[in-house]
Tab-separated table of C-alpha atoms and ligand atoms in Angstrom:
chain	number	residue	atom	x	y	z
A	12	MET	CA	-1.066	-11.328	-33.821
A	13	ALA	CA	1.032	-10.578	-30.720
A	14	THR	CA	-0.485	-12.012	-27.595
A	15	ALA	CA	-0.694	-10.652	-24.114
A	16	GLN	CA	-1.404	-12.388	-20.844
A	17	ARG	CA	-3.579	-11.504	-17.972
A	18	ILE	CA	-4.649	-13.052	-14.746
A	19	VAL	CA	-8.310	-12.659	-13.642
A	20	LEU	CA	-10.233	-13.443	-10.556
A	21	ALA	CA	-11.992	-16.818	-11.381
A	22	SER	CA	-13.736	-17.110	-8.035
A	23	ARG	CA	-13.683	-15.714	-4.463
A	24	PRO	CA	-11.563	-17.757	-2.026
A	25	VAL	CA	-12.912	-19.016	1.209
A	26	GLY	CA	-9.977	-19.003	3.659
A	27	GLU	CA	-6.560	-19.357	1.914
A	28	PRO	CA	-6.626	-18.490	-1.783
A	29	LYS	CA	-6.204	-21.542	-4.004
A	30	PRO	CA	-4.859	-21.813	-7.625
A	31	GLU	CA	-8.559	-22.245	-8.918
A	32	ASN	CA	-9.421	-18.715	-7.691
A	33	PHE	CA	-7.200	-17.284	-10.484
A	34	ARG	CA	-7.308	-17.792	-14.272
A	35	LEU	CA	-4.563	-17.067	-16.778
A	36	GLU	CA	-5.972	-15.824	-20.066
A	37	GLU	CA	-4.188	-15.297	-23.456
A	38	VAL	CA	-5.535	-12.300	-25.327
A	39	SER	CA	-4.285	-10.093	-28.220
A	40	VAL	CA	-2.170	-7.103	-27.248
A	41	PRO	CA	-4.574	-4.163	-26.842
A	42	THR	CA	-4.324	-1.330	-29.341
A	43	ARG	CA	-4.120	2.226	-28.121
A	44	GLY	CA	-6.552	4.887	-29.341
A	45	PRO	CA	-5.891	8.634	-29.818
A	46	GLY	CA	-4.676	10.290	-26.553
A	47	GLN	CA	-3.594	6.904	-25.148
A	48	LEU	CA	-0.423	5.044	-24.234
A	49	LEU	CA	0.446	1.393	-24.542
A	50	LEU	CA	2.382	0.025	-21.528
A	51	ARG	CA	4.290	-3.096	-21.201
A	52	THR	CA	4.750	-4.449	-17.677
A	53	ILE	CA	8.263	-5.125	-16.279
A	54	TRP	CA	7.490	-5.537	-12.527
A	55	LEU	CA	4.237	-6.505	-10.806
A	56	SER	CA	3.936	-5.867	-7.030
A	57	LEU	CA	2.248	-8.469	-4.859
A	58	ASP	CA	0.754	-7.050	-1.746
A	59	PRO	CA	-1.339	-8.469	1.174
A	60	TYR	CA	-4.202	-5.933	0.435
A	61	MET	CA	-4.952	-7.976	-2.712
A	62	ARG	CA	-6.468	-10.779	-0.481
A	63	GLY	CA	-9.084	-8.123	0.546
A	64	ARG	CA	-9.824	-7.199	-3.079
A	65	MET	CA	-10.541	-10.910	-3.756
A	66	SER	CA	-13.379	-10.800	-1.119
A	67	ASP	CA	-16.692	-9.036	-1.373
A	68	ALA	CA	-16.979	-8.284	2.254
A	69	PRO	CA	-17.377	-4.433	2.846
A	70	SER	CA	-13.955	-2.639	2.959
A	71	TYR	CA	-12.374	0.745	2.109
A	72	ALA	CA	-12.107	-0.242	-1.584
A	73	PRO	CA	-14.441	-2.124	-3.907
A	74	PRO	CA	-13.659	-5.773	-4.616
A	75	VAL	CA	-12.296	-6.975	-7.971
A	76	ARG	CA	-15.312	-8.365	-9.860
A	77	ILE	CA	-15.311	-12.003	-10.944
A	78	GLY	CA	-13.708	-12.240	-14.382
A	79	ASP	CA	-11.845	-8.895	-13.943
A	80	VAL	CA	-7.955	-8.566	-14.056
A	81	MET	CA	-6.461	-8.731	-10.555
A	82	GLU	CA	-5.530	-5.273	-9.243
A	83	GLY	CA	-1.917	-4.331	-8.665
A	84	GLY	CA	0.830	-1.816	-8.887
A	85	THR	CA	3.371	-2.136	-11.637
A	86	VAL	CA	6.514	-0.668	-13.069
A	87	SER	CA	5.891	-0.397	-16.878
A	88	GLU	CA	7.531	0.839	-20.017
A	89	VAL	CA	5.777	3.147	-22.480
A	90	VAL	CA	5.905	1.247	-25.799
A	91	ALA	CA	3.573	3.461	-27.804
A	92	SER	CA	2.528	7.044	-26.853
A	93	GLY	CA	-0.189	9.463	-27.812
A	94	VAL	CA	-0.034	11.470	-24.567
A	95	ASP	CA	1.992	14.665	-24.247
A	96	GLY	CA	4.849	14.278	-21.679
A	97	PHE	CA	5.227	10.544	-22.149
A	98	ASP	CA	7.745	9.186	-24.733
A	99	ILE	CA	8.530	5.634	-25.932
A	100	GLY	CA	10.957	4.099	-23.363
A	101	ASP	CA	9.736	6.125	-20.381
A	102	ILE	CA	9.421	4.015	-17.300
A	103	VAL	CA	6.335	4.639	-15.178
A	104	VAL	CA	4.587	3.434	-11.994
A	105	CYS	CA	0.962	2.715	-12.557
A	106	ARG	CA	-1.828	0.433	-11.404
A	107	SER	CA	-2.202	-1.678	-14.392
A	108	GLY	CA	-2.769	-4.931	-12.554
A	109	TRP	CA	-1.786	-8.596	-13.160
A	110	GLN	CA	-1.230	-8.299	-16.981
A	111	THR	CA	1.503	-7.931	-19.425
A	112	HIS	CA	0.044	-4.896	-21.364
A	113	PHE	CA	-2.187	-2.048	-20.430
A	114	VAL	CA	-3.707	0.980	-22.382
A	115	SER	CA	-3.788	4.147	-20.295
A	116	ASP	CA	-4.726	7.836	-20.915
A	117	GLY	CA	-1.823	8.769	-18.718
A	118	ARG	CA	-3.746	9.721	-15.626
A	119	GLY	CA	-2.242	8.485	-12.413
A	120	LEU	CA	0.960	7.462	-14.029
A	121	ARG	CA	4.295	8.543	-12.363
A	122	LYS	CA	7.489	8.715	-14.385
A	123	ILE	CA	10.532	7.351	-12.568
A	124	ASP	CA	14.289	7.728	-13.333
A	125	PRO	CA	15.776	4.191	-13.929
A	126	LYS	CA	19.261	5.658	-13.277
A	127	ALA	CA	18.309	7.000	-9.814
A	128	ALA	CA	17.484	3.701	-8.170
A	129	PRO	CA	16.599	0.166	-9.333
A	130	THR	CA	13.175	0.394	-10.947
A	131	SER	CA	11.796	-2.355	-8.624
A	132	THR	CA	12.369	-0.033	-5.577
A	133	ALA	CA	9.445	2.131	-6.893
A	134	LEU	CA	7.121	-0.657	-5.748
A	135	GLY	CA	8.946	-1.297	-2.465
A	136	VAL	CA	11.099	0.816	-0.259
A	137	LEU	CA	10.652	3.939	-2.372
A	138	GLY	CA	6.990	3.108	-3.266
A	139	MET	CA	3.771	2.331	-1.682
A	140	PRO	CA	5.089	0.054	1.098
A	141	GLY	CA	7.864	2.574	1.968
A	142	MET	CA	5.368	5.386	2.117
A	143	THR	CA	3.182	3.407	4.337
A	144	ALA	CA	6.013	2.740	6.775
A	145	TYR	CA	7.084	6.470	6.592
A	146	THR	CA	3.664	7.991	7.222
A	147	GLY	CA	2.279	5.428	9.633
A	148	LEU	CA	5.322	5.574	11.837
A	149	LEU	CA	6.100	9.250	11.699
A	150	ASP	CA	2.597	10.831	11.534
A	151	ILE	CA	0.713	8.371	13.874
A	152	GLY	CA	3.516	6.536	15.759
A	153	LYS	CA	5.579	9.718	16.383
A	154	PRO	CA	8.605	7.805	17.839
A	155	GLN	CA	10.782	9.872	20.210
A	156	VAL	CA	14.508	9.469	20.906
A	157	GLY	CA	15.089	6.542	23.223
A	158	GLU	CA	11.478	5.090	22.886
A	159	THR	CA	10.836	1.485	21.898
A	160	VAL	CA	9.133	0.687	18.555
A	161	VAL	CA	7.927	-2.835	17.814
A	162	VAL	CA	6.923	-4.019	14.365
A	163	ALA	CA	6.038	-7.501	13.031
A	164	ALA	CA	6.563	-8.765	9.471
A	165	ALA	CA	9.920	-6.999	10.152
A	166	SER	CA	11.782	-8.381	7.223
A	167	GLY	CA	8.933	-7.522	4.802
A	168	ALA	CA	8.411	-4.534	2.586
A	169	VAL	CA	6.719	-2.321	5.222
A	170	GLY	CA	8.137	-3.671	8.427
A	171	SER	CA	11.821	-3.437	7.254
A	172	ALA	CA	11.389	0.209	6.559
A	173	VAL	CA	9.524	0.905	9.792
A	174	GLY	CA	12.355	-0.357	11.976
A	175	GLN	CA	15.038	1.398	10.012
A	176	ILE	CA	13.198	4.699	10.075
A	177	ALA	CA	12.645	4.189	13.860
A	178	ARG	CA	16.471	3.793	14.272
A	179	ILE	CA	17.163	6.844	12.064
A	180	LYS	CA	14.813	8.884	14.506
A	181	GLY	CA	16.779	7.620	17.514
A	182	ALA	CA	14.315	5.029	18.808
A	183	ARG	CA	14.981	1.361	19.670
A	184	ALA	CA	13.632	-0.991	17.022
A	185	ILE	CA	12.410	-4.506	17.965
A	186	GLY	CA	11.256	-6.643	15.098
A	187	ILE	CA	9.000	-9.853	15.063
A	188	ALA	CA	9.537	-12.173	12.125
A	189	GLY	CA	8.958	-15.789	11.119
A	190	GLY	CA	12.070	-18.006	11.563
A	191	ALA	CA	15.644	-17.738	12.516
A	192	GLU	CA	16.959	-16.680	9.099
A	193	LYS	CA	14.656	-13.658	8.891
A	194	CYS	CA	15.381	-12.737	12.469
A	195	LYS	CA	19.111	-12.843	11.835
A	196	TYR	CA	18.724	-10.612	8.680
A	197	VAL	CA	16.512	-8.117	10.664
A	198	LYS	CA	19.208	-7.716	13.302
A	199	GLU	CA	22.427	-8.036	11.378
A	200	VAL	CA	21.587	-6.432	7.984
A	201	LEU	CA	18.735	-4.112	8.817
A	202	GLY	CA	20.271	-3.022	12.186
A	203	PHE	CA	17.200	-3.525	14.446
A	204	ASP	CA	18.117	-3.854	18.200
A	205	ASP	CA	16.463	-7.236	18.449
A	206	CYS	CA	14.126	-9.495	16.526
A	207	ILE	CA	11.871	-12.277	17.945
A	208	ASP	CA	10.675	-15.291	16.044
A	209	HIS	CA	6.769	-15.431	16.196
A	210	ARG	CA	6.828	-19.188	15.784
A	211	ASP	CA	8.939	-19.651	18.978
A	212	ALA	CA	6.796	-20.943	21.805
A	213	GLU	CA	8.452	-18.541	24.116
A	214	MET	CA	7.646	-15.537	21.868
A	215	ALA	CA	5.779	-13.446	24.431
A	216	ALA	CA	8.464	-13.972	27.104
A	217	LYS	CA	11.216	-13.093	24.668
A	218	LEU	CA	9.392	-9.975	23.553
A	219	LYS	CA	9.065	-8.821	27.152
A	220	ALA	CA	12.803	-9.372	27.765
A	221	ALA	CA	13.644	-7.405	24.557
A	222	CYS	CA	11.492	-4.436	25.757
A	223	PRO	CA	12.643	-3.784	29.314
A	224	LYS	CA	11.221	-0.227	29.265
A	225	GLY	CA	7.887	-1.406	27.668
A	226	ILE	CA	6.512	-0.523	24.229
A	227	ASP	CA	5.903	3.103	23.189
A	228	VAL	CA	4.889	2.399	19.452
A	229	TYR	CA	3.516	-0.827	18.108
A	230	PHE	CA	3.303	-0.594	14.424
A	231	GLU	CA	0.520	-3.237	13.765
A	232	ASN	CA	1.048	-5.303	10.685
A	233	VAL	CA	-0.209	-8.736	11.718
A	234	GLY	CA	-2.718	-8.879	14.600
A	235	GLY	CA	-3.458	-12.354	16.285
A	236	LYS	CA	-1.064	-13.739	18.772
A	237	VAL	CA	1.630	-11.165	18.129
A	238	PHE	CA	-0.782	-8.404	19.153
A	239	GLU	CA	-1.775	-10.325	22.257
A	240	ALA	CA	1.853	-10.556	23.304
A	241	VAL	CA	2.404	-6.819	22.646
A	242	LEU	CA	-0.760	-5.574	24.558
A	243	PRO	CA	0.431	-6.176	28.107
A	244	LEU	CA	3.852	-4.420	27.312
A	245	LEU	CA	2.318	-1.208	26.017
A	246	ASN	CA	3.294	1.852	28.103
A	247	PRO	CA	0.731	4.546	29.025
A	248	PHE	CA	0.137	6.832	26.019
A	249	ALA	CA	1.554	4.259	23.594
A	250	ARG	CA	0.614	4.802	19.987
A	251	ILE	CA	-0.602	1.975	17.633
A	252	PRO	CA	-0.582	2.769	13.884
A	253	VAL	CA	-2.994	-0.011	12.602
A	254	CYS	CA	-1.537	-0.712	9.236
A	255	GLY	CA	-2.459	-4.254	8.659
A	256	LEU	CA	-3.636	-7.696	10.207
A	257	ILE	CA	-2.205	-10.194	7.894
A	258	SER	CA	-2.676	-13.127	10.375
A	259	GLN	CA	-6.404	-12.540	10.022
A	260	TYR	CA	-6.795	-12.034	6.171
A	261	ASN	CA	-7.665	-15.666	5.443
A	262	ALA	CA	-9.810	-16.148	8.588
A	263	PHE	CA	-13.431	-16.675	8.324
A	264	GLU	CA	-15.568	-13.719	9.454
A	265	GLU	CA	-16.746	-15.461	12.647
A	266	GLU	CA	-13.175	-16.112	13.675
A	267	LYS	CA	-12.169	-12.481	13.651
A	268	GLY	CA	-12.245	-10.468	16.830
A	269	GLY	CA	-12.701	-12.833	19.641
A	270	ARG	CA	-11.358	-12.932	23.137
A	271	ALA	CA	-8.628	-10.348	22.614
A	272	MET	CA	-11.229	-7.686	22.032
A	273	SER	CA	-12.284	-6.940	25.595
A	274	PHE	CA	-8.700	-7.133	26.747
A	275	LEU	CA	-7.807	-4.623	24.072
A	276	MET	CA	-10.506	-2.158	25.087
A	277	ARG	CA	-9.591	-2.376	28.650
A	278	ASN	CA	-5.967	-1.418	27.897
A	279	ALA	CA	-7.025	1.245	25.436
A	280	LEU	CA	-8.854	2.913	28.287
A	281	THR	CA	-6.616	2.398	31.218
A	282	LYS	CA	-3.335	3.081	29.274
A	283	ARG	CA	-4.984	6.069	27.200
A	284	LEU	CA	-3.723	4.377	23.996
A	285	THR	CA	-3.875	5.942	20.641
A	286	ILE	CA	-5.081	3.298	18.173
A	287	ARG	CA	-5.525	4.690	14.672
A	288	GLY	CA	-6.026	2.778	11.563
A	289	PHE	CA	-4.800	4.219	8.311
A	290	ILE	CA	-4.631	3.648	4.489
A	291	VAL	CA	-1.463	4.986	2.940
A	292	SER	CA	-3.604	7.102	0.573
A	293	ASP	CA	-4.794	9.146	3.567
A	294	PHE	CA	-1.311	10.628	3.652
A	295	ALA	CA	-1.054	11.572	-0.130
A	296	ALA	CA	-0.081	15.087	0.828
A	297	ARG	CA	3.089	13.729	2.382
A	298	TYR	CA	4.389	12.241	-0.824
A	299	ASP	CA	7.057	14.848	-1.406
A	300	ASP	CA	8.374	14.658	2.165
A	301	PHE	CA	8.405	10.819	1.877
A	302	ILE	CA	10.280	10.718	-1.478
A	303	THR	CA	12.811	13.423	-0.363
A	304	ASP	CA	13.787	11.722	2.984
A	305	MET	CA	13.644	8.092	1.810
A	306	THR	CA	15.565	8.713	-1.323
A	307	LYS	CA	18.218	10.520	0.782
A	308	TRP	CA	18.444	7.770	3.375
A	309	PHE	CA	18.430	5.058	0.621
A	310	ALA	CA	21.343	6.807	-1.127
A	311	GLU	CA	23.192	7.137	2.170
A	312	GLY	CA	22.830	3.377	2.806
A	313	LYS	CA	20.679	3.869	5.854
A	314	LEU	CA	17.750	1.956	4.287
A	315	LYS	CA	18.519	-1.609	3.247
A	316	HIS	CA	15.899	-3.671	1.337
A	317	ARG	CA	15.501	-7.090	0.027
A	318	GLU	CA	13.313	-8.567	-2.700
A	319	THR	CA	11.894	-11.979	-3.519
A	320	VAL	CA	11.341	-12.161	-7.246
A	321	GLU	CA	9.015	-14.706	-8.969
A	322	GLU	CA	9.641	-15.159	-12.758
A	323	GLY	CA	6.795	-14.848	-15.179
A	324	LEU	CA	3.162	-13.534	-14.800
A	325	ALA	CA	1.827	-17.211	-14.763
A	326	ASN	CA	3.451	-17.720	-11.416
A	327	ALA	CA	2.004	-14.644	-9.716
A	328	PRO	CA	-0.795	-16.706	-8.016
A	329	ARG	CA	1.645	-19.095	-6.552
A	330	ALA	CA	3.823	-16.239	-5.285
A	331	PHE	CA	0.881	-14.382	-3.807
A	332	MET	CA	-0.386	-17.461	-1.916
A	333	GLY	CA	3.089	-18.040	-0.679
A	334	MET	CA	3.443	-14.464	0.599
A	335	LEU	CA	0.352	-14.964	2.690
A	336	ARG	CA	2.120	-17.876	4.318
A	337	GLY	CA	5.387	-15.877	4.860
A	338	GLU	CA	7.363	-17.588	2.129
A	339	ASN	CA	8.546	-14.236	0.767
A	340	PHE	CA	11.680	-12.712	2.181
A	341	GLY	CA	11.377	-8.986	1.645
A	342	LYS	CA	9.318	-7.302	-1.030
A	343	GLN	CA	7.401	-9.765	-3.144
A	344	LEU	CA	7.699	-8.978	-6.855
A	345	VAL	CA	6.952	-10.719	-10.151
A	346	ARG	CA	9.278	-10.200	-13.028
A	347	VAL	CA	6.782	-9.887	-15.908
A	348	GLY	CA	8.992	-8.675	-18.754
A	349	PRO	CA	12.605	-7.563	-19.375
A	350	ASP	CA	13.824	-4.081	-18.456
A	351	LYS	CA	14.049	-3.240	-22.120
A	352	ALA	CA	11.796	-4.631	-24.888
B	26	NAP	N1	-2.547	0.386	5.588
B	26	NAP	C1	-2.050	0.518	4.362
B	26	NAP	O1	-2.158	1.365	3.658
B	26	NAP	C2	-1.052	-0.636	4.048
B	26	NAP	C3	-0.197	-0.599	2.924
B	26	NAP	C4	0.760	-1.554	2.616
B	26	NAP	C5	0.778	-2.683	3.432
B	26	NAP	N2	-0.075	-2.859	4.528
B	26	NAP	C6	-0.053	-3.947	5.444
B	26	NAP	O2	1.201	-4.043	5.972
B	26	NAP	C7	1.521	-5.495	6.347
B	26	NAP	C8	2.856	-5.876	5.705
B	26	NAP	O3	2.707	-5.730	4.258
B	26	NAP	P1	3.986	-5.917	3.255
B	26	NAP	O4	3.598	-5.534	2.026
B	26	NAP	O5	5.164	-5.332	3.936
B	26	NAP	O6	4.065	-7.544	3.330
B	26	NAP	P2	5.337	-8.419	3.714
B	26	NAP	O7	5.697	-8.136	5.081
B	26	NAP	O8	6.402	-8.208	2.667
B	26	NAP	O9	4.938	-9.957	3.496
B	26	NAP	C9	3.954	-10.429	4.415
B	26	NAP	C10	4.532	-10.964	5.621
B	26	NAP	O10	3.499	-11.116	6.655
B	26	NAP	C11	4.024	-12.135	7.564
B	26	NAP	N3	2.847	-12.891	8.042
B	26	NAP	C12	2.143	-13.693	7.339
B	26	NAP	N4	1.296	-14.343	8.177
B	26	NAP	C13	1.560	-14.005	9.370
B	26	NAP	C14	1.120	-14.384	10.629
B	26	NAP	N5	0.146	-15.212	10.713
B	26	NAP	N6	1.701	-13.840	11.784
B	26	NAP	C15	2.745	-13.066	11.614
B	26	NAP	N7	3.222	-12.657	10.464
B	26	NAP	C16	2.705	-13.082	9.349
B	26	NAP	C17	5.109	-12.914	6.803
B	26	NAP	O11	6.371	-12.690	7.449
B	26	NAP	P3	7.007	-13.581	8.598
B	26	NAP	O12	7.541	-14.805	7.828
B	26	NAP	O13	8.100	-12.748	9.093
B	26	NAP	O14	5.908	-13.929	9.538
B	26	NAP	C18	4.983	-12.447	5.442
B	26	NAP	O15	6.339	-12.595	4.756
B	26	NAP	C19	0.288	-6.212	5.870
B	26	NAP	O16	-0.674	-6.400	6.932
B	26	NAP	C20	-0.330	-5.236	4.747
B	26	NAP	O17	-1.669	-5.523	4.600
B	26	NAP	C21	-0.995	-1.803	4.787
């Protein structure tokens, strides 16, 4: 019997996830029933939000249960179809999780054209992270011509798109990234106006020098010491789309918040800041605008992107743990299966 693989949540991590929090299981390939599709995974997206799903702390989405397959977005191929509108060989984006095969009734699947762009981009610049950047920046950040936009994790899936869209809209884009190689890429390949290394002891002073007119939009991806460096530089009426706080995801509950909080609230008041948290799904109605604009900018060469590819489902935990430490360079993907069966 043909076998499939899946990775389940074996236990909940305390602090950084460890290999023992995951378990690789070999099972038989599921069989589809009437009105169902069998999908084979090609690409699995690894995303920081998955750390939240491993925890049972209250959040906007329920946690993965112990023993359940880890959640995740994939690009998959239809290998057997009993659903109208889907044919064998169709390529779809779906949420089939960390596994090689998945049975679906077709709901929530989105077909993509593999000739229009590499299929992996449907999980990156033309997928959820790209839409997060597009909506968070344009709908909350609202950058104006000549304003200064700052974003951290600037070489990553979301941050790279934020800075490039800011530039397309006529704003200055300042990135913050981990290490000289990522900063060089952000400036020279992505075309940001500047990029500061957050591991540099002089990070705060260098950020100030890179933002002589202050900061009008801070797209928050990381929190922690980057946020503390940004806060004094914010201009009156600055906007802060709060997208993520990756520097805090492995922190224990009692370590979160802390001394920055009163400083933040004082700045929010005196500078009349707009601070708005969001989840990309809040802007689902903007999908058509997103895909129209981003596909055009991508085709025009205005949106560059980069990927880090891990080979094989079994290595997904290692790649995920590495991503939380900044070891990925661009969108983190796992190659689960070949493009064509
Ligand atoms: N609200 C939403 O709907 C939504 C949707 C998608 C993503 N997000 C959030 O957006 C952020 C970026 O996600 P992504 O998918 O684009 O991931 P990514 O940037 O491709 O990868 C994560 C990056 O975070 C950086 N990082 C990790 N620890 C850090 C720390 N302590 N200080 C500073 N930077 C650190 C690392 O880059 P460096 O090496 O450059 O530090 C790492 O490469 C995350 O916070 C994520 O949770 C939110």
